PDB file of C-alpha atoms in Angstrom:
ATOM      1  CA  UNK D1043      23.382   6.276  -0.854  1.00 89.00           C
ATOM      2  CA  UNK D1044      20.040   6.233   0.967  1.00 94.00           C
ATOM      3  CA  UNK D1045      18.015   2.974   1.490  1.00 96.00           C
ATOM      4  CA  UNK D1046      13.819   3.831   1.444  1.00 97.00           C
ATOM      5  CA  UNK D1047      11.860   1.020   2.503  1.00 98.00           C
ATOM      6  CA  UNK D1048       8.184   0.815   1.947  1.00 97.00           C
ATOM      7  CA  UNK D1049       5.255  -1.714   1.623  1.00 96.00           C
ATOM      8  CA  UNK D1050       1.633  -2.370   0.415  1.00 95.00           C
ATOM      9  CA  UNK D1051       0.111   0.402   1.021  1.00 94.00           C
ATOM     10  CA  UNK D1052       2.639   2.791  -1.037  1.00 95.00           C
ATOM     11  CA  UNK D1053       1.993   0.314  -3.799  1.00 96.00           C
ATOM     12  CA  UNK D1054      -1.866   0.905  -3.449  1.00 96.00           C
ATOM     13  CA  UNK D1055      -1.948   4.455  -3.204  1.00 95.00           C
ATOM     14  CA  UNK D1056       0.061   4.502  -6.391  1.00 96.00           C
ATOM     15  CA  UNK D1057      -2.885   1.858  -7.921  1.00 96.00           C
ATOM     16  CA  UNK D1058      -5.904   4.694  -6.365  1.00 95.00           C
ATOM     17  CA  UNK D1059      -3.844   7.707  -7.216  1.00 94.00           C
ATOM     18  CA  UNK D1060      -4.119   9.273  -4.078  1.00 93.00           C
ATOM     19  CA  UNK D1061      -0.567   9.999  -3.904  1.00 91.00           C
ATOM     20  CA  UNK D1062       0.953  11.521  -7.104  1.00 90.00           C
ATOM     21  CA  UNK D1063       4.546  12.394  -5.180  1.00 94.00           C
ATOM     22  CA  UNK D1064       4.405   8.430  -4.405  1.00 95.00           C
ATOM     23  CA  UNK D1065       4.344   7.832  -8.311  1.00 92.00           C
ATOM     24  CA  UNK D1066       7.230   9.831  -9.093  1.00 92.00           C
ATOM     25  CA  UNK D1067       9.262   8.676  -6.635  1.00 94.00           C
ATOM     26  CA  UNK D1068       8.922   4.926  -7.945  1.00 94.00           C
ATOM     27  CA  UNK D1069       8.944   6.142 -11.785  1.00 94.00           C
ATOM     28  CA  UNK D1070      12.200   8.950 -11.423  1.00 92.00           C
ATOM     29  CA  UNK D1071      13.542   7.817  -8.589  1.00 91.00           C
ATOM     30  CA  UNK D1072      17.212   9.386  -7.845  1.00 90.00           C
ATOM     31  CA  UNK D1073      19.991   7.379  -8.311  1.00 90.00           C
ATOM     32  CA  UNK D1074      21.272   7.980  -4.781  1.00 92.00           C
ATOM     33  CA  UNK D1075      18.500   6.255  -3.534  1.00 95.00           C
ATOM     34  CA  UNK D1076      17.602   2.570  -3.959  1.00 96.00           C
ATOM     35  CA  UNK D1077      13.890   1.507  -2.581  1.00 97.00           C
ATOM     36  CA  UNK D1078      13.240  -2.071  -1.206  1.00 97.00           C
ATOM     37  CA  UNK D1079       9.765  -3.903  -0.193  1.00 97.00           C
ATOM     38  CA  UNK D1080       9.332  -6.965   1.424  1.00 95.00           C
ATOM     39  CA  UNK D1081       8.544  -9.436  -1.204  1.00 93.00           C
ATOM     40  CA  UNK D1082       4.975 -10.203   0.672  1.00 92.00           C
ATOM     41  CA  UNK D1083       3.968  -6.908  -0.190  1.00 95.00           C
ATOM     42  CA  UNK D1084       2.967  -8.084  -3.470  1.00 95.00           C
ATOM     43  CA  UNK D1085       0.908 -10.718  -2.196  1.00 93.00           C
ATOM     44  CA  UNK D1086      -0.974  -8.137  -0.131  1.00 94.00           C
ATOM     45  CA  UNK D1087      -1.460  -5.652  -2.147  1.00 95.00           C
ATOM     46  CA  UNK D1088      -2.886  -8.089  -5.087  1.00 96.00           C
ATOM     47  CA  UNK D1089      -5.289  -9.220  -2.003  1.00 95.00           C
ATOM     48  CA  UNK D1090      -6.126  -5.296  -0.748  1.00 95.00           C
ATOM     49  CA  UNK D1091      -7.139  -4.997  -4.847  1.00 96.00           C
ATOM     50  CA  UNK D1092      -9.061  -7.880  -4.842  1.00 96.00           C
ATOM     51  CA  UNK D1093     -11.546  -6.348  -2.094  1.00 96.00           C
ATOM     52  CA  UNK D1094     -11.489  -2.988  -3.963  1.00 94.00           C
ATOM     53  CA  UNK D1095     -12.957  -5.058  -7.111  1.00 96.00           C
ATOM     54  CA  UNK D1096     -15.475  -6.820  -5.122  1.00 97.00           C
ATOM     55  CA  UNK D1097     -16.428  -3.046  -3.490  1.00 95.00           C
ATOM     56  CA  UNK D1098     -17.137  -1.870  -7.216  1.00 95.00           C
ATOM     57  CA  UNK D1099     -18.189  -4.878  -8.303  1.00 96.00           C
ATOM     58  CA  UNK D1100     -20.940  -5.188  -5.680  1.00 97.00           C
ATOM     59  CA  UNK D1101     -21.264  -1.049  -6.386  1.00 95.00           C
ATOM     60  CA  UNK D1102     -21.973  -2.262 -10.381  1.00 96.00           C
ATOM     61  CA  UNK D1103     -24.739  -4.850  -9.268  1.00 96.00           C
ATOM     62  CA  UNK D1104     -26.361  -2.924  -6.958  1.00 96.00           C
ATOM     63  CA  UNK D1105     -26.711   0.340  -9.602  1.00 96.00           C
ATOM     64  CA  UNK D1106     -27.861  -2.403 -12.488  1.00 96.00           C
ATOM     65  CA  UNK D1107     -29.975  -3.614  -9.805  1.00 97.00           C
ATOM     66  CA  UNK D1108     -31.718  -0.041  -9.459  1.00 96.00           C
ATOM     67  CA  UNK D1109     -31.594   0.312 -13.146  1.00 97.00           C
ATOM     68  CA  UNK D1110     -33.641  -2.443 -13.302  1.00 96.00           C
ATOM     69  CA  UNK D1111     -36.393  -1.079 -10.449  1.00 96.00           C
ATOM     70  CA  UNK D1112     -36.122   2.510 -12.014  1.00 97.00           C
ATOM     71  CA  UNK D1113     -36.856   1.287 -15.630  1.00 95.00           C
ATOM     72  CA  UNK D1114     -40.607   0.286 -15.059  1.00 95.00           C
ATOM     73  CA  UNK D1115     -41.994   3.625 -14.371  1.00 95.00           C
ATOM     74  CA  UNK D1116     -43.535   3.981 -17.093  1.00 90.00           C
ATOM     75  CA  UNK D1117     -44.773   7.764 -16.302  1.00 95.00           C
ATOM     76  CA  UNK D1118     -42.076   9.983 -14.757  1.00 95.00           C
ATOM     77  CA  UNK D1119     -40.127  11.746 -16.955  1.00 94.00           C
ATOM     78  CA  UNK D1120     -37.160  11.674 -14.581  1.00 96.00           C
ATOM     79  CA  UNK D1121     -36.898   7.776 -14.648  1.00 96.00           C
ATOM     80  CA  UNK D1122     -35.402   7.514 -18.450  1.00 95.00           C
ATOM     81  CA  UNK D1123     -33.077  10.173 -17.217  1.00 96.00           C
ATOM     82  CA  UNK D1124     -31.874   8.178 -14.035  1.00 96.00           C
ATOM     83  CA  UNK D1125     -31.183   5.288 -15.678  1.00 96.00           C
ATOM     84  CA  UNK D1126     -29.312   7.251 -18.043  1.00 96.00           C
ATOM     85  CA  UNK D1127     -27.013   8.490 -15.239  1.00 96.00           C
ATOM     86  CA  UNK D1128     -26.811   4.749 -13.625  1.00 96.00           C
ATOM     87  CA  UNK D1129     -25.530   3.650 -17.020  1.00 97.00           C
ATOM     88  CA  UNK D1130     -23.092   6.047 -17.089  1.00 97.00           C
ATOM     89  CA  UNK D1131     -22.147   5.636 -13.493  1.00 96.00           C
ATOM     90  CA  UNK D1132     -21.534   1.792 -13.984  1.00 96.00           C
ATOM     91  CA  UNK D1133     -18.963   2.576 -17.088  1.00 96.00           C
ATOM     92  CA  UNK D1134     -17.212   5.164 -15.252  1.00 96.00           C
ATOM     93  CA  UNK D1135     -17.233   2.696 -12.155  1.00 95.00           C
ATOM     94  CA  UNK D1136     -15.328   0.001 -14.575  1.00 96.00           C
ATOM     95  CA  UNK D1137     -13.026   2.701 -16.051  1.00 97.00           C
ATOM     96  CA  UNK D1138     -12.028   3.365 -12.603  1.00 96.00           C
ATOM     97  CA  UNK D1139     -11.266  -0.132 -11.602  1.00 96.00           C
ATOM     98  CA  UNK D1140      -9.315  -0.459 -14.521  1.00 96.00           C
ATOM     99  CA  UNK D1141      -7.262   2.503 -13.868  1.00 97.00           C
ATOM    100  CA  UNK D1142      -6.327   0.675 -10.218  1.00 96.00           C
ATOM    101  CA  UNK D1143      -5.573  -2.367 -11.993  1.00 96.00           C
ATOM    102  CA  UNK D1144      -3.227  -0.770 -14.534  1.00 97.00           C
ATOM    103  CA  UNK D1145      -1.591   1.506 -11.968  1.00 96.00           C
ATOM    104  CA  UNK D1146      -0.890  -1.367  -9.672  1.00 96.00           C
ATOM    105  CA  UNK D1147       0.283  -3.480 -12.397  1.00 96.00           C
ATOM    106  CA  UNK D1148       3.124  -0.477 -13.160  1.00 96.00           C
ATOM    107  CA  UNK D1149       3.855  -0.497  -9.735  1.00 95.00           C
ATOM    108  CA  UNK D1150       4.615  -4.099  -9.279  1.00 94.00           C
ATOM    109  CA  UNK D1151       6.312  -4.237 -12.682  1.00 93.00           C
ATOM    110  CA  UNK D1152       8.635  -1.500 -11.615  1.00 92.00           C
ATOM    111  CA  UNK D1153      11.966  -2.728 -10.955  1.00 89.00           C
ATOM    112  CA  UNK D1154      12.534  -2.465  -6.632  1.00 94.00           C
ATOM    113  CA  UNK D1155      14.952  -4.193  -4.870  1.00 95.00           C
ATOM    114  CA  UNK D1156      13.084  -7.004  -2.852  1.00 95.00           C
ATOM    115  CA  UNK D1157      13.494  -8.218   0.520  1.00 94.00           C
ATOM    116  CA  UNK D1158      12.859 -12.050   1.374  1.00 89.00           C
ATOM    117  CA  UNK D1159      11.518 -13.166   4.349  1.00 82.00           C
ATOM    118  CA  UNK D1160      13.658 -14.447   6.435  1.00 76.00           C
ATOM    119  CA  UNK D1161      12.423 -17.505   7.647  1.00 76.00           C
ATOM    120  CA  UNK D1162      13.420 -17.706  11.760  1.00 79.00           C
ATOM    121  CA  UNK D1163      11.855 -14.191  11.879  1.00 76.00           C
ATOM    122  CA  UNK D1164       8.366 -15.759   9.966  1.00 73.00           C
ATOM    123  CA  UNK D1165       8.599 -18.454  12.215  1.00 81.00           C
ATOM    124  CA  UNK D1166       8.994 -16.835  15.399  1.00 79.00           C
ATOM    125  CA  UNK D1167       5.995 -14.306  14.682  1.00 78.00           C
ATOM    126  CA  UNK D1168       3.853 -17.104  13.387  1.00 77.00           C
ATOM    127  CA  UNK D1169       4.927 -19.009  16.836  1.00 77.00           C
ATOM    128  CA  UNK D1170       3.999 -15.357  18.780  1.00 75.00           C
ATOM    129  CA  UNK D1171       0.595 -14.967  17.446  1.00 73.00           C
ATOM    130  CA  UNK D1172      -0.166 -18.637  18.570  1.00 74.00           C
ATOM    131  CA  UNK D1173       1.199 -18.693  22.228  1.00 78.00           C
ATOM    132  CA  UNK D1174       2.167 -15.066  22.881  1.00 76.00           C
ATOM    133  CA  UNK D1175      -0.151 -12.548  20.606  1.00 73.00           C
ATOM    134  CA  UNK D1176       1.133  -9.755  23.505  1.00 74.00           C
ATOM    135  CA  UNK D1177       4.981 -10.023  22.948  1.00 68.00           C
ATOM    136  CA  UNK D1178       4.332  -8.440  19.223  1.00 73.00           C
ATOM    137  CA  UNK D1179       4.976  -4.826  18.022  1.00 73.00           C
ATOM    138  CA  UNK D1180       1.946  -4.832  16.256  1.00 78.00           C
ATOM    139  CA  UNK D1181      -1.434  -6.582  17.362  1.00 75.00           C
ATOM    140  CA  UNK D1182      -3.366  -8.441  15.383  1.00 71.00           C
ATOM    141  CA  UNK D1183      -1.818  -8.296  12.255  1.00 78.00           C
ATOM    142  CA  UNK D1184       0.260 -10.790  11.045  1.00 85.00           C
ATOM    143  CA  UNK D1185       1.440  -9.489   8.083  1.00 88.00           C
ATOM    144  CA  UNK D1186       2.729  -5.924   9.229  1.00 89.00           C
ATOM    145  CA  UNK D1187       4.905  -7.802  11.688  1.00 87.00           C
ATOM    146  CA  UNK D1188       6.346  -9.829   9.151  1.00 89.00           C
ATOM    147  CA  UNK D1189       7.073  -6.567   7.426  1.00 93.00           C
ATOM    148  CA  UNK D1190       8.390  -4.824   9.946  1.00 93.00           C
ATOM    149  CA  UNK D1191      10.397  -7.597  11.045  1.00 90.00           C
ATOM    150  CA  UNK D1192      11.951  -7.615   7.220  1.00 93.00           C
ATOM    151  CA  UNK D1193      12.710  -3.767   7.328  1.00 96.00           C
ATOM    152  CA  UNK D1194      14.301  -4.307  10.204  1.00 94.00           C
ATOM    153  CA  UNK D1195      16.557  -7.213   9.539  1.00 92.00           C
ATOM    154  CA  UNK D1196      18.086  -5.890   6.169  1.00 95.00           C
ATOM    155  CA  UNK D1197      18.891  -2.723   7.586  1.00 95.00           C
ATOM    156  CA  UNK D1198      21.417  -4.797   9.819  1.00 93.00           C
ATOM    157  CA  UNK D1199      23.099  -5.183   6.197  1.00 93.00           C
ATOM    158  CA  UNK D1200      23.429  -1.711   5.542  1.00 92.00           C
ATOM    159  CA  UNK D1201      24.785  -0.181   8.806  1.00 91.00           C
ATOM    160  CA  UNK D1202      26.649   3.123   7.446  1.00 91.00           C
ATOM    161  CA  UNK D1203      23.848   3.924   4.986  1.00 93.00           C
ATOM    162  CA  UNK D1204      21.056   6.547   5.400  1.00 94.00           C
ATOM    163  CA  UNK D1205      17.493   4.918   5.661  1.00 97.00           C
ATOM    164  CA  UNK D1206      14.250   5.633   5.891  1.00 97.00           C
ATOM    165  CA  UNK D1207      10.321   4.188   5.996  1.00 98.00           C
ATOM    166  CA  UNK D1208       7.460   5.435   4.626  1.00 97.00           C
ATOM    167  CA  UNK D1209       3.901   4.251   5.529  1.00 95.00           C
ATOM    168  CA  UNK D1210       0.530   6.360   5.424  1.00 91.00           C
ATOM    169  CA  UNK D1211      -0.311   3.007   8.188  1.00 91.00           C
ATOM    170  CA  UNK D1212       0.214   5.050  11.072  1.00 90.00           C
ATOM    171  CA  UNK D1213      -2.209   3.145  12.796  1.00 89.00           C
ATOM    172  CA  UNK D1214       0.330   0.487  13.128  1.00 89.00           C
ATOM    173  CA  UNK D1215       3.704   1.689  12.200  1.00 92.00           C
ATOM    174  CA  UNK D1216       2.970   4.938  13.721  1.00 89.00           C
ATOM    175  CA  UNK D1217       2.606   3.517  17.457  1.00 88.00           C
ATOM    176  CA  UNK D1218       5.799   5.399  19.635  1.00 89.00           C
ATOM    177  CA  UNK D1219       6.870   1.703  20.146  1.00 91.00           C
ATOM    178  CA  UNK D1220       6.903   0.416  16.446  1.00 91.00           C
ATOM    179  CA  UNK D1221       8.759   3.577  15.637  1.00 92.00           C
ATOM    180  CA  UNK D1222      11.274   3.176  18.608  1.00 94.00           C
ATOM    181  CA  UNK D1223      12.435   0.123  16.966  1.00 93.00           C
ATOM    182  CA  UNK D1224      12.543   1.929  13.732  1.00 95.00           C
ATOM    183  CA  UNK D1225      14.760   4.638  14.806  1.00 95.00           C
ATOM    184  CA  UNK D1226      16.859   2.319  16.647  1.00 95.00           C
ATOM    185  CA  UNK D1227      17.422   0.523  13.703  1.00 95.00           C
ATOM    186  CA  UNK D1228      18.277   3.663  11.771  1.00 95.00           C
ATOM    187  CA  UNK D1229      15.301   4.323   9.783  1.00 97.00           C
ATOM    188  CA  UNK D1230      13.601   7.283   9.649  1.00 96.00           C
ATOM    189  CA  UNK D1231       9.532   7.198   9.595  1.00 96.00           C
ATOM    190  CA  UNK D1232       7.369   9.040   7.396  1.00 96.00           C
ATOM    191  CA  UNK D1233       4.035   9.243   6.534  1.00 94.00           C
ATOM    192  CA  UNK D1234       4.028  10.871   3.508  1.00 93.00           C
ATOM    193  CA  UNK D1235       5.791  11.014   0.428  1.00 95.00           C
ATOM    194  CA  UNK D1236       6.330  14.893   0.115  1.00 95.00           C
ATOM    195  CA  UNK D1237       8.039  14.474   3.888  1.00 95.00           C
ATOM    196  CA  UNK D1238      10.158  11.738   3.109  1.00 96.00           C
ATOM    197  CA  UNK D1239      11.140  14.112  -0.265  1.00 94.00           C
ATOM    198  CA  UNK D1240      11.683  17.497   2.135  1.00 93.00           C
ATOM    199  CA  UNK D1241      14.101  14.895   4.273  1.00 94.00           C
ATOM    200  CA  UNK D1242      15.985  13.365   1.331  1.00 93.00           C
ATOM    201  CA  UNK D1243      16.627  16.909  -0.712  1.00 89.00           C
ATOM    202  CA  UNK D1244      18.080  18.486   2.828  1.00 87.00           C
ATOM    203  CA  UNK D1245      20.217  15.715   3.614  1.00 76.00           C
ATOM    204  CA  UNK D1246      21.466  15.372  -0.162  1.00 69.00           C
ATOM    205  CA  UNK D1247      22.712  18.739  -0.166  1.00 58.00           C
ATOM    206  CA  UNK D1248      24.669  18.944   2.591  1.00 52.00           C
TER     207      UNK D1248
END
């Protein structure tokens, strides 16, 4: 059995479709491998989607906005014709968002094992960033400690088992010292998906 851990941002670039080995990993997963997240994951990813709305929604007023300017020329025969396109921009725009929306809604839906916070380990980060911001693996982010921290403590549990991590956050989970800790604990790091995949098919077969 392997363990794969990931966290918000696999969920989101299921929701943007930037990742379409991602989605059929979550929806035909094997059954040698089970996939946990950090419960909190939801919470951020619902918030990461909520800034994506206001981005197109703010993209939909300024375009209705333009439509509006654009509209009084009255003499140009190119101005009928742009708003044309703006319309059609703006309902493409909301077809998008509601392709996130559904596609994240899939994603949380689908059946992962979750990982609870353990509380000592929330309060001792929320204690860090406080009085000792310096002592933690990740600066400045509160939430991909917390994270980390939870990857880390459940695969304590699971000693003898094969794990692995993937995040396309390399910014923060990709420091040499974050993934230290990682391979310490046993778990692999990967980027991307199709890595993670070219990992889990070798090791399967031998």
């Amino acid at each position: 059995m392997t363990i794969l851990y990931i966290e918000t941002n696999f969920l989101m670039t299921i929701a943007k479709g930037q990742d379409t080995r991602a989605d059929n990993l979550l929806y035909n997963r094997p059954k040698s491998l089970k996939i946990f997240i950090p419960h909190i994951c939801y919470i951020e990813a619902i918030t990461v989607y909520k800034l994506e709305k206001q981005e197109k929604l703010n993209f939909k007023r300024d375009m209705e906005l333009k439509i509006r300017e654009i509209a009084r020329d009255q003499t140009s025969n190119y101005a009928p014709l742009l708003v044309q396109q703006l319309q059609q921009a703006i309902i493409t725009n909301d077809g998008l968002l509601n392709d996130i929306e559904s596609r994240l809604d899939n994603a949380i839906n689908t059946r992962i094992n979750i990982i609870n916070v353990n509380f000592n380990n929330l309060k001792n980060i929320c204690q860090s960033v406080l009085t000792q911001p310096e002592i933690l693996l990740i600066k400045n982010d509160i939430m991909d400690n917390i994270i980390l921290q939870s990857i880390l403590y459940h695969a304590q549990l699971y000693p003898q088992e094969d794990k692995a991590f993937i995040s396309n956050n390399s910014k923060d989970f990709g420091k040499s010292e974050v993934k230290e800790v990682l391979r310490n604990a046993g778990i692999k790091y990967f980027t991307i998906t199709q890595d993670f995949l070219n990992w889990f098919n070798s090791h399967s077969s031998t």
